[in-house]
């Protein structure tokens, strides 16, 4: 078999390296990343975690500016008003929750596709309609997560509580118990950290879908499918699996030695963009540990495992933990079941996806790159 290495084009385009690493694939005013900073609409993430709430960050991402007090109150009211799901959604969630091949991310993907059928503006790609749809998605995704989890636990889902924050409501949906302010605050910080990250795989997937002039629910459904994978959002679940597999600080060195020998990846480490460390990891580590010290001392031995593994990975491989490594421990301390770690990521990142979908539609160009052809040429069907 001869292999042809010409491109699928008459012109001579530049070749991208594997996985489009290092390629600027478009323009965006939503978020900027450097080796040391992650900036949402001009505000650095550490500043946002210290001073903003997730509600304010959602507004910032969607509208481009920090909300005034009245704009924030209006935004919160609209989130509360949107906290309703179509009739029959709990029946469908229950059916899926009992399916033999159940997977939480698959279930959430299906449920988001389902609610799209009932959104009054589902086929309207105007900015105004997309802002409305963004608010509905942000409000409804925690309820969908709550319905799926309630069905898994054979209980009724709980209702949205306007006295809780967005993060507080998400925790309430997951556990069925009203969280205290510190629990809500820890999750709020995590949601801020996970909200946006320029052209990451799921956001890029959402923009590719939006770029065909498909609708927002379709683009978000596709983004959830992309986020599921363990090289992307699924890494927070894989990270806790690995921390639990290591088990104790005494086992860290033996575990890593074997993992390196087997060329096994340590989930929750490494990053396509940050090669000298992901500063979001330290922000959530500090808050997660402080929370565990106060409320969940039984989680501290796993924090010790996480921190020693981090130290050894830096020393031996010069590879740093990413946000998922310590988010996994924070979620463990919050008693969030492991299969909900990536769905919680969805509840946050949907704010970034919606901002990007709107930006894509506002100045649309079909995203359609070329490939370098590596298959055979000149074959004849009757001669093969
Ligand atoms: C995130 C990730 C996909 C980035 O991948 P990338 O930019 O394509 O980088 P590569 O996978 O090519 O890694 C470069 C080198 O570092 C090593 N490396 C990267 N991440 C590693 C990890 N988590 N554990 C062990 N080695 C790792 C690779 O084996 C490779 O080594 P080599 O050059 O000797 O082959 C990768 O670091 C990874 O798979 N991490 C684990 C999953 C994860 O945490 N994902 C969440 C990302 S936020």
Coordinates of C-alpha atoms and ligand atoms in Angstrom, one line a residue:
X1 CA 0.0 0.0 0.0
X2 CA 1.5 3.4 -0.9
X3 CA 0.7 6.2 1.5
X4 CA 0.0 9.6 0.1
X5 CA 1.1 12.5 2.3
X6 CA -0.4 15.4 0.3
X7 CA -3.0 17.7 1.7
X8 CA -6.7 17.7 0.9
X9 CA -6.3 21.0 -0.8
X10 CA -5.1 22.6 -4.0
X11 CA -3.3 25.4 -2.1
X12 CA -0.4 24.9 0.3
X13 CA -1.6 25.5 3.8
X14 CA 0.6 25.3 6.9
X15 CA 0.4 22.0 8.8
X16 CA -0.7 22.1 12.4
X17 CA 1.2 20.0 14.9
X18 CA -0.6 17.1 16.7
X19 CA -3.7 18.0 18.5
X20 CA -3.5 21.6 17.2
X21 CA -1.0 22.3 20.1
X22 CA 0.3 25.9 20.0
X23 CA -2.0 26.9 17.1
X24 CA -4.1 30.0 17.4
X25 CA -7.4 28.8 16.0
X26 CA -9.5 32.0 16.2
X27 CA -10.1 35.2 18.1
X28 CA -12.0 35.7 21.3
X29 CA -12.6 38.5 23.8
X30 CA -13.9 36.1 26.6
X31 CA -10.7 34.9 28.2
X32 CA -6.9 35.2 28.0
X33 CA -4.4 32.6 29.2
X34 CA -0.7 33.1 29.8
X35 CA 1.8 30.9 31.6
X36 CA 1.0 32.6 34.9
X37 CA -2.5 34.1 34.5
X38 CA -6.0 33.2 33.6
X39 CA -8.1 36.3 32.8
X40 CA -11.8 36.4 32.3
X41 CA -12.9 39.5 30.4
X42 CA -9.9 41.4 31.9
X43 CA -10.1 40.1 35.5
X44 CA -7.5 37.7 36.8
X45 CA -8.9 34.5 38.3
X46 CA -7.2 35.0 41.7
X47 CA -8.9 38.4 42.0
X48 CA -12.3 36.8 41.0
X49 CA -11.9 34.0 43.5
X50 CA -11.0 36.4 46.3
X51 CA -13.7 39.1 45.6
X52 CA -16.4 37.9 43.3
X53 CA -19.2 35.3 43.5
X54 CA -20.0 32.7 40.8
X55 CA -23.2 34.7 40.0
X56 CA -21.1 37.7 39.2
X57 CA -18.7 35.7 37.2
X58 CA -21.5 34.1 35.1
X59 CA -22.8 37.7 34.4
X60 CA -19.3 38.9 33.6
X61 CA -18.7 36.1 31.1
X62 CA -22.1 36.4 29.4
X63 CA -22.3 40.2 29.2
X64 CA -18.7 41.2 29.2
X65 CA -18.8 43.5 32.3
X66 CA -19.0 43.3 36.0
X67 CA -22.7 43.7 37.1
X68 CA -24.0 46.7 39.1
X69 CA -25.9 45.9 42.2
X70 CA -29.2 46.2 40.4
X71 CA -28.0 44.2 37.4
X72 CA -26.9 41.4 39.7
X73 CA -30.2 41.4 41.6
X74 CA -32.0 41.2 38.2
X75 CA -29.7 38.4 37.0
X76 CA -30.3 36.4 40.2
X77 CA -34.1 36.9 39.9
X78 CA -33.9 35.6 36.3
X79 CA -31.9 32.6 37.4
X80 CA -34.6 31.9 40.0
X81 CA -37.5 32.4 37.6
X82 CA -35.8 30.0 35.1
X83 CA -35.4 27.2 37.7
X84 CA -38.1 25.0 36.2
X85 CA -37.9 21.9 34.1
X86 CA -40.3 20.6 31.4
X87 CA -43.0 18.2 32.5
X88 CA -41.9 14.6 32.4
X89 CA -38.3 15.4 32.8
X90 CA -38.0 13.5 36.1
X91 CA -39.6 10.4 34.5
X92 CA -37.0 10.5 31.7
X93 CA -34.1 11.1 34.2
X94 CA -35.4 8.1 36.2
X95 CA -35.5 5.9 33.2
X96 CA -31.9 6.8 32.3
X97 CA -30.7 6.6 35.9
X98 CA -31.8 2.9 35.9
X99 CA -30.3 2.1 32.5
X100 CA -27.8 -0.7 32.4
X101 CA -25.1 1.4 30.8
X102 CA -25.7 4.4 33.0
X103 CA -23.1 7.1 33.0
X104 CA -23.8 10.4 34.7
X105 CA -22.2 12.6 31.9
X106 CA -24.1 10.7 29.3
X107 CA -27.3 11.2 31.3
X108 CA -26.7 14.9 31.6
X109 CA -25.9 15.2 27.9
X110 CA -29.3 13.5 27.1
X111 CA -31.2 15.7 29.5
X112 CA -29.7 18.9 28.2
X113 CA -30.7 17.8 24.7
X114 CA -34.2 17.0 26.0
X115 CA -34.8 20.4 27.6
X116 CA -33.8 22.0 24.3
X117 CA -37.1 20.7 22.8
X118 CA -39.1 22.7 25.2
X119 CA -37.1 26.0 25.2
X120 CA -39.3 28.7 23.7
X121 CA -36.4 30.2 21.8
X122 CA -34.4 27.0 21.0
X123 CA -34.0 27.8 17.3
X124 CA -33.4 31.6 17.7
X125 CA -29.7 32.4 17.4
X126 CA -30.0 36.2 18.1
X127 CA -27.9 37.6 20.9
X128 CA -31.0 38.5 22.9
X129 CA -32.5 35.0 22.7
X130 CA -29.1 33.4 23.4
X131 CA -28.7 35.5 26.6
X132 CA -32.1 34.2 27.7
X133 CA -31.2 30.7 26.8
X134 CA -27.8 31.0 28.7
X135 CA -29.6 32.0 31.8
X136 CA -32.1 29.1 31.5
X137 CA -29.3 26.6 30.9
X138 CA -27.3 27.9 33.9
X139 CA -30.4 27.6 36.0
X140 CA -31.7 24.3 34.7
X141 CA -28.5 22.3 34.6
X142 CA -28.2 22.1 38.4
X143 CA -31.8 20.9 38.5
X144 CA -31.1 18.2 35.9
X145 CA -28.1 17.1 37.9
X146 CA -30.4 17.0 40.9
X147 CA -33.1 15.0 39.1
X148 CA -30.6 12.4 37.9
X149 CA -29.0 12.1 41.3
X150 CA -32.4 11.9 43.1
X151 CA -33.4 9.1 40.7
X152 CA -30.1 7.3 41.4
X153 CA -30.8 7.5 45.1
X154 CA -34.5 6.6 44.8
X155 CA -35.7 9.8 46.3
X156 CA -37.6 12.9 45.1
X157 CA -35.6 15.8 43.7
X158 CA -35.5 18.9 45.9
X159 CA -36.8 22.3 44.8
X160 CA -34.7 25.3 43.9
X161 CA -34.2 27.5 47.0
X162 CA -34.0 31.2 46.3
X163 CA -32.3 31.8 49.7
X164 CA -29.3 29.8 48.6
X165 CA -26.5 30.9 46.3
X166 CA -26.1 29.3 42.9
X167 CA -23.4 27.0 44.3
X168 CA -25.5 26.4 47.4
X169 CA -28.4 25.3 45.2
X170 CA -26.2 23.0 43.2
X171 CA -25.0 21.3 46.4
X172 CA -28.6 21.1 47.7
X173 CA -29.6 19.4 44.4
X174 CA -26.8 16.9 44.7
X175 CA -27.1 15.9 48.3
X176 CA -30.7 16.7 49.1
X177 CA -29.4 18.6 52.2
X178 CA -29.2 22.4 52.6
X179 CA -25.5 23.3 52.7
X180 CA -24.0 25.8 55.2
X181 CA -22.3 29.0 54.0
X182 CA -18.8 27.5 54.1
X183 CA -19.7 24.5 51.9
X184 CA -21.4 26.8 49.4
X185 CA -18.4 29.1 49.4
X186 CA -15.9 26.3 48.7
X187 CA -18.1 25.1 45.8
X188 CA -18.6 28.7 44.6
X189 CA -14.8 29.2 44.3
X190 CA -14.5 25.9 42.4
X191 CA -17.2 27.0 40.0
X192 CA -15.4 30.3 39.4
X193 CA -12.1 28.4 38.7
X194 CA -13.8 26.0 36.3
X195 CA -16.0 28.5 34.4
X196 CA -13.8 29.4 31.4
X197 CA -10.6 28.5 29.7
X198 CA -10.4 29.9 26.1
X199 CA -10.3 27.3 23.4
X200 CA -10.2 24.1 25.5
X201 CA -11.6 21.0 23.8
X202 CA -15.2 21.3 24.9
X203 CA -15.4 25.0 24.2
X204 CA -13.8 24.5 20.8
X205 CA -16.4 21.7 20.2
X206 CA -19.2 24.1 21.1
X207 CA -17.8 26.7 18.7
X208 CA -17.5 24.2 15.9
X209 CA -21.1 23.3 16.3
X210 CA -22.3 26.9 16.7
X211 CA -20.2 27.8 13.6
X212 CA -22.5 25.8 11.4
X213 CA -25.3 28.1 12.7
X214 CA -26.7 25.2 14.8
X215 CA -28.4 26.3 18.0
X216 CA -27.1 26.8 21.6
X217 CA -28.7 23.6 23.1
X218 CA -27.1 21.6 20.4
X219 CA -23.7 23.2 20.9
X220 CA -23.9 22.7 24.7
X221 CA -24.9 19.1 24.3
X222 CA -21.8 18.5 22.1
X223 CA -19.6 20.4 24.6
X224 CA -20.8 18.0 27.4
X225 CA -19.8 15.1 25.2
X226 CA -16.3 16.5 24.8
X227 CA -15.9 17.4 28.5
X228 CA -16.7 13.8 29.5
X229 CA -13.4 12.4 28.4
X230 CA -10.7 11.8 31.1
X231 CA -8.1 13.9 29.2
X232 CA -10.5 16.9 29.8
X233 CA -13.2 17.3 32.4
X234 CA -13.3 13.6 33.3
X235 CA -9.8 14.1 34.8
X236 CA -11.3 15.2 38.2
X237 CA -13.0 11.8 38.6
X238 CA -9.9 10.0 37.4
X239 CA -7.7 12.0 39.8
X240 CA -9.7 11.0 42.9
X241 CA -9.7 7.4 41.7
X242 CA -5.9 7.6 41.5
X243 CA -5.5 9.3 44.9
X244 CA -7.6 6.6 46.5
X245 CA -5.6 4.0 44.7
X246 CA -2.4 5.4 46.1
X247 CA -4.2 5.4 49.4
X248 CA -1.6 6.4 51.9
X249 CA 1.5 8.7 51.9
X250 CA 3.7 5.6 52.5
X251 CA 2.6 4.3 49.1
X252 CA 3.2 7.4 47.0
X253 CA 6.8 6.6 46.0
X254 CA 6.1 2.9 45.2
X255 CA 3.0 3.9 43.3
X256 CA 4.8 6.5 41.2
X257 CA 7.8 4.3 40.5
X258 CA 5.5 1.7 39.1
X259 CA 3.4 4.2 37.2
X260 CA 6.5 5.7 35.6
X261 CA 7.8 2.3 34.7
X262 CA 4.4 1.3 33.1
X263 CA 4.3 4.7 31.4
X264 CA 1.0 5.3 33.1
X265 CA -0.3 8.9 33.1
X266 CA -1.0 10.5 36.5
X267 CA -4.5 11.9 36.1
X268 CA -4.9 15.5 37.3
X269 CA -1.3 16.4 36.2
X270 CA 0.0 18.1 33.2
X271 CA -1.6 20.7 31.0
X272 CA -1.7 21.6 27.3
X273 CA -1.3 25.3 28.0
X274 CA 0.4 25.6 31.5
X275 CA 3.8 24.0 31.3
X276 CA 5.1 25.6 34.6
X277 CA 2.0 24.9 36.7
X278 CA -1.7 25.7 36.8
X279 CA -2.2 28.4 39.4
X280 CA -5.8 27.5 39.8
X281 CA -4.7 24.2 41.5
X282 CA -3.1 26.1 44.4
X283 CA -6.2 28.3 44.9
X284 CA -8.5 25.4 45.3
X285 CA -6.0 23.3 47.3
X286 CA -5.7 26.0 50.0
X287 CA -9.5 26.4 50.3
X288 CA -10.2 22.7 50.2
X289 CA -7.6 21.9 52.9
X290 CA -8.9 24.7 55.1
X291 CA -12.4 23.4 54.7
X292 CA -11.3 19.8 55.5
X293 CA -9.4 20.9 58.5
X294 CA -12.6 22.5 59.9
X295 CA -15.3 20.2 58.7
X296 CA -13.9 17.0 57.3
X297 CA -10.7 15.8 59.1
X298 CA -11.3 12.3 57.7
X299 CA -10.4 13.8 54.3
X300 CA -7.0 15.1 55.4
X301 CA -5.0 11.9 54.9
X302 CA -6.0 12.0 51.2
X303 CA -5.0 15.7 51.0
X304 CA -1.6 14.5 52.4
X305 CA -1.4 11.9 49.6
X306 CA -2.3 14.5 47.0
X307 CA 0.3 17.0 48.3
X308 CA 3.1 14.5 48.5
X309 CA 2.3 13.1 45.0
X310 CA 2.4 16.7 43.8
X311 CA 5.8 17.3 45.4
X312 CA 7.2 14.1 43.9
X313 CA 5.8 14.8 40.4
X314 CA 7.5 18.2 40.5
X315 CA 10.8 16.8 41.7
X316 CA 11.0 13.8 39.5
X317 CA 9.1 14.8 36.3
X318 CA 8.8 18.5 36.4
X319 CA 5.0 18.0 35.8
X320 CA 2.6 20.0 37.9
X321 CA -0.9 19.3 39.1
X322 CA -3.8 21.0 37.2
X323 CA -7.1 22.2 38.6
X324 CA -8.6 18.8 38.6
X325 CA -6.1 17.3 41.1
X326 CA -7.1 19.5 44.0
X327 CA -10.7 20.0 42.9
X328 CA -11.1 16.3 43.3
X329 CA -10.0 16.5 46.9
X330 CA -12.2 19.6 47.6
X331 CA -15.2 17.7 46.2
X332 CA -14.3 14.7 48.2
X333 CA -14.2 16.9 51.3
X334 CA -17.7 18.3 50.3
X335 CA -19.1 14.7 50.1
X336 CA -19.9 15.1 46.4
X337 CA -20.1 11.6 44.9
X338 CA -17.3 11.0 42.5
X339 CA -19.6 10.4 39.5
X340 CA -20.8 13.9 39.9
X341 CA -17.4 15.6 39.7
X342 CA -17.5 16.1 36.0
X343 CA -21.3 17.1 35.9
X344 CA -20.4 19.8 38.5
X345 CA -17.7 21.0 36.0
X346 CA -20.5 21.2 33.4
X347 CA -22.6 23.3 35.7
X348 CA -19.7 25.8 35.8
X349 CA -18.2 25.6 32.3
X350 CA -21.6 26.1 30.7
X351 CA -21.2 29.8 31.5
X352 CA -18.0 29.9 29.3
X353 CA -19.6 27.8 26.6
X354 CA -22.6 30.1 26.3
X355 CA -20.3 33.2 26.2
X356 CA -18.3 31.5 23.3
X357 CA -21.4 30.4 21.4
X358 CA -22.8 33.9 21.5
X359 CA -19.4 35.3 20.4
X360 CA -19.2 32.8 17.6
X361 CA -22.7 33.6 16.4
X362 CA -22.2 37.4 16.6
X363 CA -19.4 37.2 14.0
X364 CA -19.8 33.8 12.5
X365 CA -17.4 32.0 10.2
X366 CA -17.8 28.2 9.6
X367 CA -14.9 26.4 11.3
X368 CA -13.7 23.9 8.7
X369 CA -10.0 23.1 8.7
X370 CA -8.1 20.8 6.3
X371 CA -6.5 17.4 6.9
X372 CA -3.2 16.0 5.5
X373 CA -4.2 12.9 3.6
X374 CA -2.3 9.8 4.6
X375 CA -4.3 7.1 2.9
X376 CA -3.8 5.2 -0.4
X377 CA -4.3 6.7 -3.9
X378 CA -5.1 5.3 -7.3
X379 CA -7.0 2.1 -6.4
X380 CA -9.6 0.6 -8.7
X381 CA -12.6 -1.1 -7.2
X382 CA -12.7 -3.9 -9.9
X383 CA -9.0 -4.7 -9.5
X384 CA -9.0 -5.0 -5.7
Ligands
LIG1 C1 -3.5 17.4 29.8 C2 -2.7 16.6 28.9 C3 -3.7 15.8 27.9 C4 -1.9 17.5 28.0 O1 -1.3 16.8 27.1 P1 -0.3 17.3 26.0 O2 -0.1 18.8 26.0 O3 -0.7 16.7 24.7 O4 1.1 16.8 26.5 P2 1.6 15.3 26.4 O5 0.5 14.3 26.8 O6 2.2 15.1 25.0 O7 2.7 15.2 27.5 C5 4.0 15.7 27.3 C6 5.0 14.8 28.1 O8 4.6 14.9 29.5 C7 4.2 13.6 30.0 N1 3.0 13.8 30.8 C8 2.0 14.8 30.5 N2 1.1 14.6 31.5 C9 1.4 13.6 32.2 C10 0.8 13.0 33.3 N3 -0.4 13.4 33.8 N4 1.4 12.0 33.9 C11 2.6 11.5 33.5 N5 3.2 12.1 32.4 C12 2.6 13.1 31.8 C13 3.8 12.8 28.7 O9 3.9 11.4 28.9 C14 4.8 13.3 27.7 O10 6.0 12.7 28.0 P3 7.0 12.3 26.8 O11 7.3 13.5 26.0 O12 8.1 11.6 27.4 O13 6.1 11.3 25.9 C15 -1.8 15.6 29.6 O14 -1.0 16.3 30.5 C16 -2.6 14.5 30.3 O15 -3.0 13.5 29.8 N6 -2.9 14.7 31.7 C17 -3.7 13.8 32.4 C18 -5.1 14.1 32.2 C19 -5.6 15.4 32.9 O16 -5.2 15.7 34.0 N7 -6.4 16.2 32.1 C20 -6.9 17.4 32.6 C21 -6.2 18.6 31.9 S1 -6.7 20.1 32.6

